[in-house]
Short mmCIF file of C-alpha atoms in Angstrom, two decimals:
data_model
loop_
_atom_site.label_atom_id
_atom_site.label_comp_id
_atom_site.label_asym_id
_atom_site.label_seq_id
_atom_site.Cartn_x
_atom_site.Cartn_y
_atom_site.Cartn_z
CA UNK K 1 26.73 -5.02 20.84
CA UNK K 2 27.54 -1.11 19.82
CA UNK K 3 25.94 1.08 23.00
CA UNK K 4 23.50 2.48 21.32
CA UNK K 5 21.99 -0.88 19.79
CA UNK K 6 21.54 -2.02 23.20
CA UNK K 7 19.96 0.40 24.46
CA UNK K 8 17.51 0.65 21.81
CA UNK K 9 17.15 -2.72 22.41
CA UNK K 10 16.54 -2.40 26.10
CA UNK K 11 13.81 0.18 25.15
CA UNK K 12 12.28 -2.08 22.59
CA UNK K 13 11.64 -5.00 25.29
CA UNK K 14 10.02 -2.53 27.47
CA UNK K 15 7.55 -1.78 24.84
CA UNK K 16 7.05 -5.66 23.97
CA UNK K 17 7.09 -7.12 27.54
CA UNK K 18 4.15 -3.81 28.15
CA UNK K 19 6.04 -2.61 30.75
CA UNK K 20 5.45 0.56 28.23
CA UNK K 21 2.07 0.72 26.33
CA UNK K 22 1.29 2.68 23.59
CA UNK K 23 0.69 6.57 24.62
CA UNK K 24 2.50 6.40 27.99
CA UNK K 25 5.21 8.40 28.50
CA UNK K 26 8.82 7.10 29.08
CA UNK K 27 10.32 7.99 32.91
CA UNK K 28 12.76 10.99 32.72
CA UNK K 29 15.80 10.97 30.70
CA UNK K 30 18.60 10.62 33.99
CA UNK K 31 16.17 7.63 35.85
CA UNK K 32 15.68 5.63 32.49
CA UNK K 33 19.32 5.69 32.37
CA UNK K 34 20.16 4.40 35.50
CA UNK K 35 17.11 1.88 35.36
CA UNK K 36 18.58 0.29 32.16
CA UNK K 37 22.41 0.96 33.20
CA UNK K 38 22.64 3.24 30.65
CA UNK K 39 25.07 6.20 29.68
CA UNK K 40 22.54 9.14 29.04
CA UNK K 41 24.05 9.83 25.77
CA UNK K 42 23.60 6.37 24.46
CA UNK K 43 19.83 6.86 25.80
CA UNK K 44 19.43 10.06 23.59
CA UNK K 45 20.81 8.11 20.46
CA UNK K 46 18.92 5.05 20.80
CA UNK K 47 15.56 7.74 21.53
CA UNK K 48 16.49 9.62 18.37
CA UNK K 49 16.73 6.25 16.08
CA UNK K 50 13.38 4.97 17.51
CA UNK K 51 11.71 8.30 16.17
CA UNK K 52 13.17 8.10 13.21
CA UNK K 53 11.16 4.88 12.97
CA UNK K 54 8.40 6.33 14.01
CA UNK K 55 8.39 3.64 17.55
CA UNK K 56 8.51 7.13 19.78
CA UNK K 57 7.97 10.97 19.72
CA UNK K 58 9.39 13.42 21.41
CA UNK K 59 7.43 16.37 22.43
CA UNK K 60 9.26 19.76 23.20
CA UNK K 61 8.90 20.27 26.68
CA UNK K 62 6.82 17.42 27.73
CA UNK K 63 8.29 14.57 27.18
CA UNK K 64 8.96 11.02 25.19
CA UNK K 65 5.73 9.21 24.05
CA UNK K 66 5.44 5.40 22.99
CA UNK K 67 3.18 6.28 19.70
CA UNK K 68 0.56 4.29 18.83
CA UNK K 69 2.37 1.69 17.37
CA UNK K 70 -0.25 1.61 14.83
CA UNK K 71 0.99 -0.72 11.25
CA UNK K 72 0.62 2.38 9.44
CA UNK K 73 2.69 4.80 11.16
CA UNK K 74 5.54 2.01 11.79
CA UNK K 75 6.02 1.25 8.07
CA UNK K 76 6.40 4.90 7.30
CA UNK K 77 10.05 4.28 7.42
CA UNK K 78 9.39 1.54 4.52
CA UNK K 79 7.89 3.79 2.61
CA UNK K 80 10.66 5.93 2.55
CA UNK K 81 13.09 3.56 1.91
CA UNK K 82 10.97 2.71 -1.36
CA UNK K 83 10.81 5.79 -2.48
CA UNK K 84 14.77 5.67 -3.48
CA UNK K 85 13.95 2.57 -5.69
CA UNK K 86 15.55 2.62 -9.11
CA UNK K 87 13.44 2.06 -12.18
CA UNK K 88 15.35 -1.15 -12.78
CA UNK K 89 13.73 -2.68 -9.66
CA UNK K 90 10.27 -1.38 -10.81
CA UNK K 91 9.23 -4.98 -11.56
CA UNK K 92 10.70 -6.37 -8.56
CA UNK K 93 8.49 -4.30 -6.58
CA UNK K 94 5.58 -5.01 -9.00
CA UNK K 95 6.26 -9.19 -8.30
CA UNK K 96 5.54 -8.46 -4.59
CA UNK K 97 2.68 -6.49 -5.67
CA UNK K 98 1.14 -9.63 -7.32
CA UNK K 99 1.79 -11.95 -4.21
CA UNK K 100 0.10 -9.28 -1.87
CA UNK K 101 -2.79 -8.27 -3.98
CA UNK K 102 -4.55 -11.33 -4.88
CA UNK K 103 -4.29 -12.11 -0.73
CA UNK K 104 -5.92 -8.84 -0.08
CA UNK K 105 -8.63 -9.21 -2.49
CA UNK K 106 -9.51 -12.01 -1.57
CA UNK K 107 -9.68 -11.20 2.27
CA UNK K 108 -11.79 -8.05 0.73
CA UNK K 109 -14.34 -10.54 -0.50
CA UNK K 110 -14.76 -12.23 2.74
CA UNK K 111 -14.29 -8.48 4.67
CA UNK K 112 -15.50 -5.98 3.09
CA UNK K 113 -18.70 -4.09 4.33
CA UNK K 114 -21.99 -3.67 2.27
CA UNK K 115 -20.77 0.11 2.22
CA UNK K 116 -17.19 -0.09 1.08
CA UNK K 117 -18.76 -2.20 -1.40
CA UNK K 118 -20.95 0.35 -2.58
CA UNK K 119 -18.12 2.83 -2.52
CA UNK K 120 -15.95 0.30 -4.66
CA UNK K 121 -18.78 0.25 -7.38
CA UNK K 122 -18.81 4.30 -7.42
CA UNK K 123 -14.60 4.53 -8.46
CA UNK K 124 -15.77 1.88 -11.06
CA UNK K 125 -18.68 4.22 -12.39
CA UNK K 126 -17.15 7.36 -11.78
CA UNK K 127 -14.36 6.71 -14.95
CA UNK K 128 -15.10 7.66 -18.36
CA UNK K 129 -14.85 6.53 -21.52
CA UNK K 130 -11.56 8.79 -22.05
CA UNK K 131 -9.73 9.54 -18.96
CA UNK K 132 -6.80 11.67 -19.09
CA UNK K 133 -3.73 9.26 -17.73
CA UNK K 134 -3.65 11.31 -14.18
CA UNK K 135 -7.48 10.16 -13.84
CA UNK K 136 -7.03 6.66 -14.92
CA UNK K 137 -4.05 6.31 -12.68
CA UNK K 138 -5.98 7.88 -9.62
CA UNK K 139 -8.82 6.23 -10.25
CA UNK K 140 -6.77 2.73 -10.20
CA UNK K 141 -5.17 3.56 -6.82
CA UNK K 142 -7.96 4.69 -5.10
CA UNK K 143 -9.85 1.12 -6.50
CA UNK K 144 -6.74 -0.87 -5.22
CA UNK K 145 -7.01 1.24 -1.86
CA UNK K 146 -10.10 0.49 -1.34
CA UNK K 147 -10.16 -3.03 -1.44
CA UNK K 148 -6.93 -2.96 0.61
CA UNK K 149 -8.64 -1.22 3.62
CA UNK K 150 -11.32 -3.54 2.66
CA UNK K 151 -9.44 -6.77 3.61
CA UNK K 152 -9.83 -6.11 7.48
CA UNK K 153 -5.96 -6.32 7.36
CA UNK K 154 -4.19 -2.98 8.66
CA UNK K 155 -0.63 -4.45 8.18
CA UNK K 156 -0.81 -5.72 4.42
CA UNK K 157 -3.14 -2.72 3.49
CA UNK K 158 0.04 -0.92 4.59
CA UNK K 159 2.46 -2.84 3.33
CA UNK K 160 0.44 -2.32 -0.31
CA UNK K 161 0.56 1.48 0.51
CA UNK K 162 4.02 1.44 0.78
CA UNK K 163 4.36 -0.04 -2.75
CA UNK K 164 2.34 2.18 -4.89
CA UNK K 165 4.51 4.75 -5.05
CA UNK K 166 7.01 2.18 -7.55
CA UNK K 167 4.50 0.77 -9.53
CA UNK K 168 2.02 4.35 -9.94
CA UNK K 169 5.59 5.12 -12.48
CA UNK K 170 4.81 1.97 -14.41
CA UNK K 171 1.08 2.72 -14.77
CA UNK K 172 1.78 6.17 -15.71
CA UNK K 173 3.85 4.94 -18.60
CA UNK K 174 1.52 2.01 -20.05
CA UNK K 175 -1.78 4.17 -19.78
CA UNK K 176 0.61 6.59 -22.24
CA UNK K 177 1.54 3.97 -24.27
CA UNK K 178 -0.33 0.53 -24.59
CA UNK K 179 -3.49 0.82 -26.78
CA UNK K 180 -6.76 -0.21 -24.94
CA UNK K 181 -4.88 0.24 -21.81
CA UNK K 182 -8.44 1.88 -20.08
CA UNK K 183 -11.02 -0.64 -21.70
CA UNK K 184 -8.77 -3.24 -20.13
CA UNK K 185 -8.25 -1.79 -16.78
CA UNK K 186 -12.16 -0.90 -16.51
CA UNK K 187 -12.94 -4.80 -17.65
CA UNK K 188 -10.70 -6.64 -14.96
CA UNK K 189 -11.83 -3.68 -12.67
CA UNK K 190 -15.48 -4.70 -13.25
CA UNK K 191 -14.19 -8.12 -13.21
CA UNK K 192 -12.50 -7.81 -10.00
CA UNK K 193 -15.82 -5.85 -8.15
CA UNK K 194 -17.98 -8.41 -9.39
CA UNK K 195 -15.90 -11.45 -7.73
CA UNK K 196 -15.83 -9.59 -4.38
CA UNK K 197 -19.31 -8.53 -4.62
CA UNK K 198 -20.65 -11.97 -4.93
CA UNK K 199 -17.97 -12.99 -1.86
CA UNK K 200 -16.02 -15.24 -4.57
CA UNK K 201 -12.84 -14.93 -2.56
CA UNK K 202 -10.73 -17.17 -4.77
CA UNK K 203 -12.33 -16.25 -8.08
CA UNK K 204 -11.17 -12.42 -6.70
CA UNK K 205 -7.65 -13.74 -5.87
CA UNK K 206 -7.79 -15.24 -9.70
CA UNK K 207 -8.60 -11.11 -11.32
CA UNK K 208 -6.64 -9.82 -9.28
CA UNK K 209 -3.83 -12.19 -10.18
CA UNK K 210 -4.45 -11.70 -13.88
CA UNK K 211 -4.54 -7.59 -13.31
CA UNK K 212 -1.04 -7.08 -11.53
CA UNK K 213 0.23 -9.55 -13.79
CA UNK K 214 -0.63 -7.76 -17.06
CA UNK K 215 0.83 -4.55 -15.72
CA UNK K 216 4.12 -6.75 -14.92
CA UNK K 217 4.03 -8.68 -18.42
CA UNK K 218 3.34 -5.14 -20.09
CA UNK K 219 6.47 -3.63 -18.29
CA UNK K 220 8.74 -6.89 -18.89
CA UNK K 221 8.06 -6.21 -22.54
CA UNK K 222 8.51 -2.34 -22.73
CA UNK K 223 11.69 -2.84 -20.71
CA UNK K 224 13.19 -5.36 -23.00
CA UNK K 225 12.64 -3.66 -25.76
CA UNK K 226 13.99 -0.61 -24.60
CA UNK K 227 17.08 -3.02 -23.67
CA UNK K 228 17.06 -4.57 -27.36
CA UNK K 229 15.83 -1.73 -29.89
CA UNK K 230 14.85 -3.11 -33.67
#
């Protein structure tokens, strides 16, 4: 195993077997070393790759942290690997959108407080009749978000965070370019809100299902055509 792999690994089961918790701050750089038999320079590499993932933080003149470990700071570094995704693997990312989705709405139907509901039905009021693409799009984020945080799930909430930024591209282009694209994204919307509201779990898996899967059908089409002009 390369140096610096084992001594990230080293640090990692110090963090897993709580030996380090999140918030406390590692030992000093010359004692860690010699506690994990160590060169100090493989020390500040593995350090430096465990910020970069977002595991520790370094804080000038005071010292390495354990950060909070928290789902949503740890798949940061997903998100930033996603975000160099090629428009060919749009509906790759759009096929894990429909396995997560359904799951999360239908968690959100079980989860979801009386007040997030109430919050849910104000993004469904608050579109009009003719939105401008930039407000449809928001609009269907910040619905999707919503019933994300709602599941009572931190990780897949974050996980869906992570894979917005793909498939906001392919929303973008069919709210330019399929006709009725906002009476049918308000309808499974309403569709969608209604299911959770009456804590329908699977019959909110079901719209959700059908939602994600339109946008992927829609995109499967446009792309093939694209691929195959008349």
């Amino acid at each position: 195993m390369p140096v610096t792999d084992e001594a990230i690994d080293k640090i990692k089961g110090m963090i897993i077997s709580g030996e380090l918790a999140p918030g406390d701050r590692l030992p000093k750089e010359a004692e860690l070393a010699q506690r994990l038999g160590l060169s100090r320079s493989s020390l500040r590499e593995a350090v430096k790759a465990l910020c970069l993932i977002r595991v520790l933080d370094v804080r000038q003149g005071d010292g390495t942290y354990v950060t909070s470990l928290e789902p949503n700071l740890l798949l940061d570094a997903m998100t930033f690997v996603v975000d160099f995704h090629r428009d060919d693997t749009v509906l790759d990312f759009l096929a894990v959108r429909r396995i997560l989705e359904p799951a999360a709405t239908a968690l959100a139907a079980q989860h979801m407080s009386d007040a997030d509901l109430a919050e849910l039905r104000r993004l469904l009021d608050e579109l009009d009749d003719a939105p401008t693409v930039e407000a449809l799009v928001a609009n269907d984020l910040a619905f999707h978000r919503k019933i994300a945080d709602g599941s009572g799930n931190p990780v897949l909430c974050s996980l869906l965070d992570s894979l917005s930024g793909p498939t906001t591209r392919a929303r973008i282009w069919r709210g330019l370019t399929q006709e009725g694209a906002v009476a049918k994204t308000r309808e499974q919307h309403t569709a969608i809100y209604e299911a959770i509201a009456a804590r329908e779990p699977e019959l909110a898996r079901s719209w959700a299902t059908v939602h994600v899967a339109g946008v992927e059908q829609w995109l499967r089409n446009a792309l093939g055509t694209a691929e195959h002009p008349a």
